[in-house]
Coordinates of C-alpha atoms and ligand atoms in Angstrom, one line a residue:
X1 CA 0.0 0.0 0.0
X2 CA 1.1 3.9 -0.8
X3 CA -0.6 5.7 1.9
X4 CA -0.4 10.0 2.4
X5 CA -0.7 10.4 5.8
X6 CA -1.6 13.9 6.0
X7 CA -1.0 15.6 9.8
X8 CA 2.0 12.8 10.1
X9 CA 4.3 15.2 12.8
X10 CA 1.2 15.4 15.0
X11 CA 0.5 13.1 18.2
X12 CA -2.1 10.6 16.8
X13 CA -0.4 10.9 13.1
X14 CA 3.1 10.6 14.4
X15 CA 1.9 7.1 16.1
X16 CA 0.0 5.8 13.3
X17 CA 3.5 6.0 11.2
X18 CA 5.1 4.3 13.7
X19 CA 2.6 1.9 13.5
X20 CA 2.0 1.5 10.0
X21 CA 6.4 1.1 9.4
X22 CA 6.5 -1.6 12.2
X23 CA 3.4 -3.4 10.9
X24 CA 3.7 -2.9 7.2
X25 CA 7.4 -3.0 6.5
X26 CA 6.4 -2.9 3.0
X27 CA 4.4 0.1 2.3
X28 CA 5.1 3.2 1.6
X29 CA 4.1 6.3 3.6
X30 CA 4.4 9.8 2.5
X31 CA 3.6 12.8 5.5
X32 CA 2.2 15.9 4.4
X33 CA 2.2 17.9 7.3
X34 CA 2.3 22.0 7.4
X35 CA 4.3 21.7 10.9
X36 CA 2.2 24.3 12.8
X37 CA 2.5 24.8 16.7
X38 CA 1.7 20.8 17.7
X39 CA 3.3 19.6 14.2
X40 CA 6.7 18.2 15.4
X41 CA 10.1 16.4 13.6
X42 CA 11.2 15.3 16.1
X43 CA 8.1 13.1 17.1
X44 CA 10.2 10.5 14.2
X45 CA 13.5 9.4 15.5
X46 CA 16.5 8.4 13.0
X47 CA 15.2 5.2 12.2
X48 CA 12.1 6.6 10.8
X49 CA 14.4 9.1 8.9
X50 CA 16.6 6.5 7.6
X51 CA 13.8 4.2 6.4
X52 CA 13.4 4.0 2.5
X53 CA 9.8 4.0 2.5
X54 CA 9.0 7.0 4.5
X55 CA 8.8 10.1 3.2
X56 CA 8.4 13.8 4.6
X57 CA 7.1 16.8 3.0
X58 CA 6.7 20.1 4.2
X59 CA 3.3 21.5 3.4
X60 CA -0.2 22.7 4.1
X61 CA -3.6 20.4 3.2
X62 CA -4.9 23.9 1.4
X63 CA -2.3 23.9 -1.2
X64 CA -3.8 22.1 -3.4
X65 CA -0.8 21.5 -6.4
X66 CA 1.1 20.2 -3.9
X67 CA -1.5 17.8 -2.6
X68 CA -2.8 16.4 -5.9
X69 CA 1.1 15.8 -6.7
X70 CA 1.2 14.0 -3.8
X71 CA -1.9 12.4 -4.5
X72 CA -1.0 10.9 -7.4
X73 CA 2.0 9.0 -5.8
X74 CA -0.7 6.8 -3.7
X75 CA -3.3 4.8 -3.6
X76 CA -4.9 5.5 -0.2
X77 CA -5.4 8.3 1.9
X78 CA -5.6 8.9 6.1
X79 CA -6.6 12.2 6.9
X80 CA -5.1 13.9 10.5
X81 CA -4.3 17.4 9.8
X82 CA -6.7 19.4 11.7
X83 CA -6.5 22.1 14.5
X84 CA -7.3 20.4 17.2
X85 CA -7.3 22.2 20.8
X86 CA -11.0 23.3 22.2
X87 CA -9.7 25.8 24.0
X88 CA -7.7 27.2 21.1
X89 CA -11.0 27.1 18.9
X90 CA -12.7 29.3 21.8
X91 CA -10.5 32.2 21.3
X92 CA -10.0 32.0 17.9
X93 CA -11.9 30.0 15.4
X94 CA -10.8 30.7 12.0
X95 CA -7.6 28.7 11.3
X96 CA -10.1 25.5 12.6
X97 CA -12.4 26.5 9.7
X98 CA -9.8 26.9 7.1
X99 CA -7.9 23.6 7.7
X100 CA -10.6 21.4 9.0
X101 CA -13.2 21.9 6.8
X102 CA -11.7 24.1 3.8
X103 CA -8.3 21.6 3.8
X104 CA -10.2 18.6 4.2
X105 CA -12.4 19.6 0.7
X106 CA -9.3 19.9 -0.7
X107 CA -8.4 16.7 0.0
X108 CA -11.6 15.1 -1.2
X109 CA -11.2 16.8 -4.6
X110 CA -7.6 15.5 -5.4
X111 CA -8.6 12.1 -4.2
X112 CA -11.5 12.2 -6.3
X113 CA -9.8 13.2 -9.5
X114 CA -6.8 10.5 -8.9
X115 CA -9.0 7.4 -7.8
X116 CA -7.9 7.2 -4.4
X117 CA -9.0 3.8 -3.0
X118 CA -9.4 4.2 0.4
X119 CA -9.6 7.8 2.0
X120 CA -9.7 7.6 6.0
X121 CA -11.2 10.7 7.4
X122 CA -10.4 11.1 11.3
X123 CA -13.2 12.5 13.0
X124 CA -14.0 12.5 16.6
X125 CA -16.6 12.1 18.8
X126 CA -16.4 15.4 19.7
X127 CA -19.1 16.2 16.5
X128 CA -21.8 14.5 19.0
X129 CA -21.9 17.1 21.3
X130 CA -23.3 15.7 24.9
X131 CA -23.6 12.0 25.1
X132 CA -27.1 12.5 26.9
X133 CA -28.0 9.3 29.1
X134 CA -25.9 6.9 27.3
X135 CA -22.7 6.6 25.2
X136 CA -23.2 7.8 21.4
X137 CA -23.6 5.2 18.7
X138 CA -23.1 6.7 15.0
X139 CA -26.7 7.4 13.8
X140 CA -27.0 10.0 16.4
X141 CA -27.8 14.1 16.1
X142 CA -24.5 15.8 15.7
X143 CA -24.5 18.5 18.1
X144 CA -21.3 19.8 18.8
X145 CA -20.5 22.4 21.0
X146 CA -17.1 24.4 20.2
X147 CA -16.1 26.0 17.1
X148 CA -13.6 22.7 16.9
X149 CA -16.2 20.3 17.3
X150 CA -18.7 22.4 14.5
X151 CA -15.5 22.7 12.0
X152 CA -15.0 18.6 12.8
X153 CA -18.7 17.8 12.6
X154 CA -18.3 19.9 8.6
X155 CA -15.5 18.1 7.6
X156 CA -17.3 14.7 8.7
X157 CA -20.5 15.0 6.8
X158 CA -18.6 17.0 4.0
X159 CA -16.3 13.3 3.7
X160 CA -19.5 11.5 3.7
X161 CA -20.9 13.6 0.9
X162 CA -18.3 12.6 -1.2
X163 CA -19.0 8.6 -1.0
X164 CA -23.1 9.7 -1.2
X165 CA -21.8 11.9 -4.5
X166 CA -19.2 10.5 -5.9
X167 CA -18.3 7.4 -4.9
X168 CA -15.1 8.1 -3.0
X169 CA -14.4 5.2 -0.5
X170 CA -14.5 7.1 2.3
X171 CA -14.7 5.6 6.1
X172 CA -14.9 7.7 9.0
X173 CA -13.6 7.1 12.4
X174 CA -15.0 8.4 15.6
X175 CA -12.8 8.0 18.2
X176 CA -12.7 9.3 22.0
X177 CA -10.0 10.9 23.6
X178 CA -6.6 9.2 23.2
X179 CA -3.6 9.2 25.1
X180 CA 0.1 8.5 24.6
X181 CA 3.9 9.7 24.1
X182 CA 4.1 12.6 21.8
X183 CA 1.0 14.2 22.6
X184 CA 1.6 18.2 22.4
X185 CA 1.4 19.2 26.1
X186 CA -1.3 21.4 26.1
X187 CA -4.1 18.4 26.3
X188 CA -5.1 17.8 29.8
X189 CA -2.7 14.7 30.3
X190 CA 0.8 15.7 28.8
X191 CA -0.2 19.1 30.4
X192 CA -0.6 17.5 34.4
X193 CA 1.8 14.6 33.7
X194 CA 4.6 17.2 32.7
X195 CA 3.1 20.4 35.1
X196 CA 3.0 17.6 37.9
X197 CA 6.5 16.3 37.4
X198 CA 7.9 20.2 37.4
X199 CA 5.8 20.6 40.5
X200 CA 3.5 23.6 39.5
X201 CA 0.1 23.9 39.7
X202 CA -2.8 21.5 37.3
X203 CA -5.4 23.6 36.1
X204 CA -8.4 22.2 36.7
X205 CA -11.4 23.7 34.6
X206 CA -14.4 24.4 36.8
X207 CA -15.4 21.3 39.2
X208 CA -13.3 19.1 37.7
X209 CA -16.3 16.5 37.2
X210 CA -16.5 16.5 33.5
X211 CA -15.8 12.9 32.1
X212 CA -14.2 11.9 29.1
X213 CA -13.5 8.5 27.7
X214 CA -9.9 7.8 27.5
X215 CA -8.2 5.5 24.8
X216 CA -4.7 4.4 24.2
X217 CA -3.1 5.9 20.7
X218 CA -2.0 2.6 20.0
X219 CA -5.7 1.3 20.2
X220 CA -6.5 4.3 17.9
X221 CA -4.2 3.3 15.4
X222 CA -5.4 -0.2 15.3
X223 CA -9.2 0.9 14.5
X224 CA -7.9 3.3 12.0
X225 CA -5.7 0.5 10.3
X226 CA -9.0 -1.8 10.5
X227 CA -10.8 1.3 8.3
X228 CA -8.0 1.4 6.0
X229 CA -7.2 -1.9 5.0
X230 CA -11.4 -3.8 5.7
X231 CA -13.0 -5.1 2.0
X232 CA -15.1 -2.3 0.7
X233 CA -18.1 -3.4 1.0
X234 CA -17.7 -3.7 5.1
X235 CA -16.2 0.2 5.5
X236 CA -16.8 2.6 2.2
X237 CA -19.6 4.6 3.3
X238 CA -19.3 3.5 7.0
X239 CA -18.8 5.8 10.2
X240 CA -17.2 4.0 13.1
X241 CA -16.8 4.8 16.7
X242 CA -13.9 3.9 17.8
X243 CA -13.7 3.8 22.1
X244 CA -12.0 1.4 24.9
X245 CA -15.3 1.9 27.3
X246 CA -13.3 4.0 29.9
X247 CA -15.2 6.8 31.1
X248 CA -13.3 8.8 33.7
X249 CA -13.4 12.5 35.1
X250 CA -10.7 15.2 34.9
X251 CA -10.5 15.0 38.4
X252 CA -10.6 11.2 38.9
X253 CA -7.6 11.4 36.1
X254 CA -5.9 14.0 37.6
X255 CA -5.7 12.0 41.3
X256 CA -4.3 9.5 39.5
X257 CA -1.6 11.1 37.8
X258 CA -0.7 12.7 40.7
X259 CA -0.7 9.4 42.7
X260 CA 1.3 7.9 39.9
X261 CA 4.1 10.5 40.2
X262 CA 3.6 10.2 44.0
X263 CA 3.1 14.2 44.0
X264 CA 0.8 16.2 46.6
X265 CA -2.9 17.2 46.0
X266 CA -2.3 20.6 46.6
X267 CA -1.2 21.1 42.9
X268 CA -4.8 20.8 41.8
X269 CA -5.7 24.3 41.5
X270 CA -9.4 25.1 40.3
X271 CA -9.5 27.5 37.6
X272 CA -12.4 28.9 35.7
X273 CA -14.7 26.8 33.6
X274 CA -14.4 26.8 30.0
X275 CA -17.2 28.2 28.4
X276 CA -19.7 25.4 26.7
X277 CA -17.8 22.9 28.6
X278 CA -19.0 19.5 27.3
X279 CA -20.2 17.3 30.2
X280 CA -19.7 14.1 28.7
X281 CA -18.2 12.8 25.8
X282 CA -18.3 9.0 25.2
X283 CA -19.1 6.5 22.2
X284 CA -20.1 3.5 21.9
X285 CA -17.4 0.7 19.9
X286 CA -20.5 -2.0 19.3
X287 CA -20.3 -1.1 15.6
X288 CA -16.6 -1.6 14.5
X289 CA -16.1 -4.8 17.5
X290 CA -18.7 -6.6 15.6
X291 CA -18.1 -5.2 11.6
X292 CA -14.5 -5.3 11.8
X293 CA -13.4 -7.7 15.2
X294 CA -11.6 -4.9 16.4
X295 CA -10.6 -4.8 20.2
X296 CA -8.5 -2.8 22.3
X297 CA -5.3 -3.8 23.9
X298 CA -4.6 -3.5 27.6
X299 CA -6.1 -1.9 30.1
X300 CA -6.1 1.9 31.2
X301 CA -3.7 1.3 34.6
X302 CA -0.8 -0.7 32.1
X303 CA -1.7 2.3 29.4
X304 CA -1.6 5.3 31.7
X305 CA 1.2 3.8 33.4
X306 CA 3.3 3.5 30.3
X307 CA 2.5 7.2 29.0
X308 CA 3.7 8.3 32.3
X309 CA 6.9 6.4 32.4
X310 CA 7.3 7.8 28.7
X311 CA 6.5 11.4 30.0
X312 CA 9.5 10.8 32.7
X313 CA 11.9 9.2 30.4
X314 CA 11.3 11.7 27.5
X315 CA 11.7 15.2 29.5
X316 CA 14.0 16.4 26.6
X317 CA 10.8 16.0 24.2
X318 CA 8.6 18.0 25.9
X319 CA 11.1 20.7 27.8
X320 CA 12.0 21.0 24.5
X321 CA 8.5 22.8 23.8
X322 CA 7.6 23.8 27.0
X323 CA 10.5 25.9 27.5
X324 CA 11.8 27.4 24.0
X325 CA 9.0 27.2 22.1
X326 CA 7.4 30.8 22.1
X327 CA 3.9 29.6 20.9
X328 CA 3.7 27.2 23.8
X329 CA 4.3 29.8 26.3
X330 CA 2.4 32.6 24.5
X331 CA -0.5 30.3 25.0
X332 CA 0.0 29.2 28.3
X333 CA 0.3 32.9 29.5
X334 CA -2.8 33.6 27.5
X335 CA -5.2 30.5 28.8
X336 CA -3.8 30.3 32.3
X337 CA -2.6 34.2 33.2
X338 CA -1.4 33.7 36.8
X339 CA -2.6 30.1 37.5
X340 CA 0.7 29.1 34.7
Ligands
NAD401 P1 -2.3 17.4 16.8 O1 -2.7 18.8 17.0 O2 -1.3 16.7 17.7 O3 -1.7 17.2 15.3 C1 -2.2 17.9 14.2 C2 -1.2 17.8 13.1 O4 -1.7 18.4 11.9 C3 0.1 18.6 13.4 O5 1.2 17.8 13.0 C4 0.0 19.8 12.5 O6 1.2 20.4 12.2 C5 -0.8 19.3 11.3 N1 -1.5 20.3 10.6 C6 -2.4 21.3 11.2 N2 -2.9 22.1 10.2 C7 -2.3 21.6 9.0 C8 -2.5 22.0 7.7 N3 -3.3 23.1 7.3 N4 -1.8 21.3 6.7 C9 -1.1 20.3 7.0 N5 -0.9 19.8 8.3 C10 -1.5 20.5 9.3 O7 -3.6 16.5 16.7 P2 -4.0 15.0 17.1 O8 -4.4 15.0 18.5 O9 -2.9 14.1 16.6 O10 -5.3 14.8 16.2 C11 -5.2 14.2 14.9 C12 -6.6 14.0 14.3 O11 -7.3 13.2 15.2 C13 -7.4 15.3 14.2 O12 -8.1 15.3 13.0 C14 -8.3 15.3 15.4 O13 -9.5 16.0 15.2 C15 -8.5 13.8 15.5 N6 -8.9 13.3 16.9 C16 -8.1 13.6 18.0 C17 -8.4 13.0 19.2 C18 -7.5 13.3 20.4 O14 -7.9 12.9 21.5 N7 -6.4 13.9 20.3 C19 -9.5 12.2 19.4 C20 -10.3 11.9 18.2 C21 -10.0 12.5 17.0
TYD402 P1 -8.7 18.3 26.5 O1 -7.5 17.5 26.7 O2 -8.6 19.7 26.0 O3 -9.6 17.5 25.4 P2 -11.2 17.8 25.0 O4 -11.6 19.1 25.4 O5 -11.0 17.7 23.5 O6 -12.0 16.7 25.6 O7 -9.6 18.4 27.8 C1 -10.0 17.2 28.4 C2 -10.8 17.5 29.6 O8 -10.0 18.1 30.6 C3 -12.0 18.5 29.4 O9 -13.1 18.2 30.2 C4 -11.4 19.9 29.8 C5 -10.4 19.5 30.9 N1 -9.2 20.3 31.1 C6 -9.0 20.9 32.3 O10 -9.8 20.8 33.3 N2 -7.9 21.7 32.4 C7 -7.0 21.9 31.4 O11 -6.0 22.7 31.6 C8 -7.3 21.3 30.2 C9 -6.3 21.5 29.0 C10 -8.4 20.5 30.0

C-alpha cells in the first residue's frame, strides 16, 4: 500500500506512522504535514528518517498543487491534519475553519480526481456534542459544542458527501479521547503529567467533574488501520466509533496522575470553567467490534502507566517545547494568566 498520511508530525499521526512502518514494513508512507505549533520532527527518531519508504514533506492540506502531486504517488489516503485544541477554537476559530473543513475539501477533490482507494477521514466524537444518558452510537444528532467540534462535525459529513456523490471510498472514524507519548502538552494529560512532574500547579477547569472516555493511541491506530485496510463493502460509506469503554473525570484522572508521580494534592488548583464545557463525551465501539473484530489492547492502569513512564523518560521531548517554544508559552500565558 502507498498511503499520504496527512497531519504525520502530529501526536495521533506521528503514532500511526510508527505503526504502520512496524506493521507494514512494505508500504510506503508519505507525511504531508504544514508543521504548525503541535506539528513536530522530532516526534520521528532516525530510524524513521533512515527508512526508505518513509517520506516527509513540508506543506499545508490547502495547497492544493502540492496535494494532488502528492496524491497521485498513492493509492490511499488517512486524513489527520486538523487544528485540534478546544480551548484554542474558543479564542480563535478561524484557522479550525480553514484547515478542517476548507483543507479537508481539498483533500476530497484531489482524491476524487486521482481514484484514491481508500480515504480515511479522522473525526472524533467530539461532533456529538453531549452524550445524553448513554454513550453515542453513529446514527445519532451531531451536536457539537465548540467551534472545533462544529469545524470537525463539517468536515465529517462533508467526507460522507463525497462517497453519497461520488463514490469516494470514504470511512470515518470516531474516536474518543486518546492518550500516549508525543502528545503536544497542552491536552489535559501531557499538560498535568509534565506540570505535575515540574511541580506547578494543574489547572483544573471548573469542578473538575466533567468525564471523558480515555483511549490508548495505539488502540486508535489499530481501529484506524482496520478502516484502512477492511473489504469495501464492510467500510466505504461507513462511520465508526472507535472507544475502549473507559469513562473517567478530569478529576478522577488527575488523582491518579498525581498518585502515579507520588506528587501532593495541593497542585490541583481550580480554575475557571471553560465556556460550553461538554459534560460528557463518550461513544459507543458496538459497531466496529462486531463489523471489523476490532478490540482494544490493555487496560487503562498498564496504558496510563506507560504514558507516564514515557513522559518521565522523554523530559528532553517536551522541555524541548515547554520551554523554548514561544507559541507554547504565549498560550500558556494567555489561557492560564497567573494560575501558569
Ligand atoms: P495534533 O494537534 O497533535 O496534530 C495535528 C497535526 O496536523 C500537526 O502535526 C499539525 O502540524 C498538522 N496540521 C495542522 N494544520 C495543518 C495544515 N493546514 N496542513 C497540514 N498539516 C496541518 O492533533 P492530534 O491529537 O494528533 O489529532 C489528529 C486528528 O485526530 C485530528 O483530526 C483530530 O481532530 C482527531 N482526533 C483527535 C483526538 C484526540 O484525543 N487527540 C480524538 C479523536 C480524533
Ligand atoms: P482536552 O484535553 O482539552 O480535550 P477535549 O476538550 O477535546 O476533551 O480536555 C479534556 C478535559 O480536561 C476537558 O473536560 C477539559 C479538561 N481540562 C482541564 O480541566 N484543564 C485543562 O487545563 C485542560 C487542557 C483540560
Amino acid at each position: 500500500m502507498r498511503i499520504l498520511i496527512t497531519g504525520g508530525a502530529g501526536f495521533i499521526g506521528s503514532n500511526f506512522v510508527h505503526y504502520t512502518l512496524e506493521k507494514y514494513p512494505e508500504d510506503r508512507i508519505i507525511v504531508l504535514d504544514a508543521l504548525t505549533y503541535a506539528g513536530n520532527l522530532e516526534n520521528f527518531n532516525k530510524h524513521t528518517w533512515s527508512n526508505p519508504n518513509f517520506q516527509f514533506f513540508h506543506g499545508n492540506i490547502i495547497d492544493e498543487d502540492l496535494v494532488n502531486e502528492l496524491m497521485r504517488n498513492v493509492d490511499t489516503v488517512v486524513h489527520f491534519a486538523a487544528e485540534t485544541h478546544v480551548d484554542r477554537s474558543i479564542r480563535e476559530a478561524g484557522a479550525f475553519l480553514e484547515t478542517d473543513i476548507w483543507g479537508t475539501y481539498i483533500l476530497l477533490e484531489a482524491a476524487k480526481q486521482n481514484g484514491i482507494k481508500r480515504f480515511v477521514h479522522i473525526s472524533t466524537d467530539e461532533v456529538y456534542g453531549e452524550a445524553e444518558g448513554r454513550p453515542s452510537v453513529e446514527g445519532d444528532d451531531l451536536k457539537p459544542k465548540s467551534p472545533y467540534a462544529a469545524s470537525k462535525a463539517g468536515a465529517d459529513r462533508l467526507a460522507w458527501s463525497y462517497w453519497a456523490t461520488y463514490g469516494l471510498p470514504v470511512a470515518i472514524s470516531r474516536c474518543s479521547n486518546n492518550y500516549g507519548p508525543f502528545q503536544y502538552p497542552e491536552k489535559l494529560i501531557p499538560l498535568f503529567v509534565t506540570n505535575a512532574i515540574e511541580e506547578k500547579p494543574l489547572p483544573v477547569y471548573g469542578h473538575g467533574k466533567n468525564t471523558r472516555d480515555w483511549i490508548f493511541v495505539q488502540d486508535h491506530c489499530s481501529g484506524i488501520d482496520a478502516l484502512l485496510r477492511s473489504e469495501d463493502g464492510k467500510v466505504n460509506g461507513e462511520v465508526f466509533n472507535i472507544s475502549s469503554e473507559n469513562e473517567l473525570s478530569v478529576l478522577d484522572i488527575t488523582e491518579i496522575i498525581l498518585a502515579t508521580l507520588k506528587k501532593p494534592k495541593s497542585l490541583i488548583n481550580h480554575v475557571e470553567d471553560r465556556p460550553g464545557h461538554v459534560t460528557r463525551h463518550a461513544v459507543n465501539p458496538g459497531k466496529i467490534r462486531k463489523a471489523l473484530g476490532w478490540e482494544p489492547g490493555y487496560g487503562f492502569e498498564e496504558n496510563i502507566a506507560k504514558t507516564i513512564d514515557w513522559y518521565k523518560a522523554n523530559e528532553d521531548w517536551w522541555r524541548n517545547l515547554k520551554e523554548k517554544q514561544a507559541e507554547y508559552q504565549e498560550w500558556i500565558k494567555t489561557q492560564y494568566g497567573d494560575h501558569s
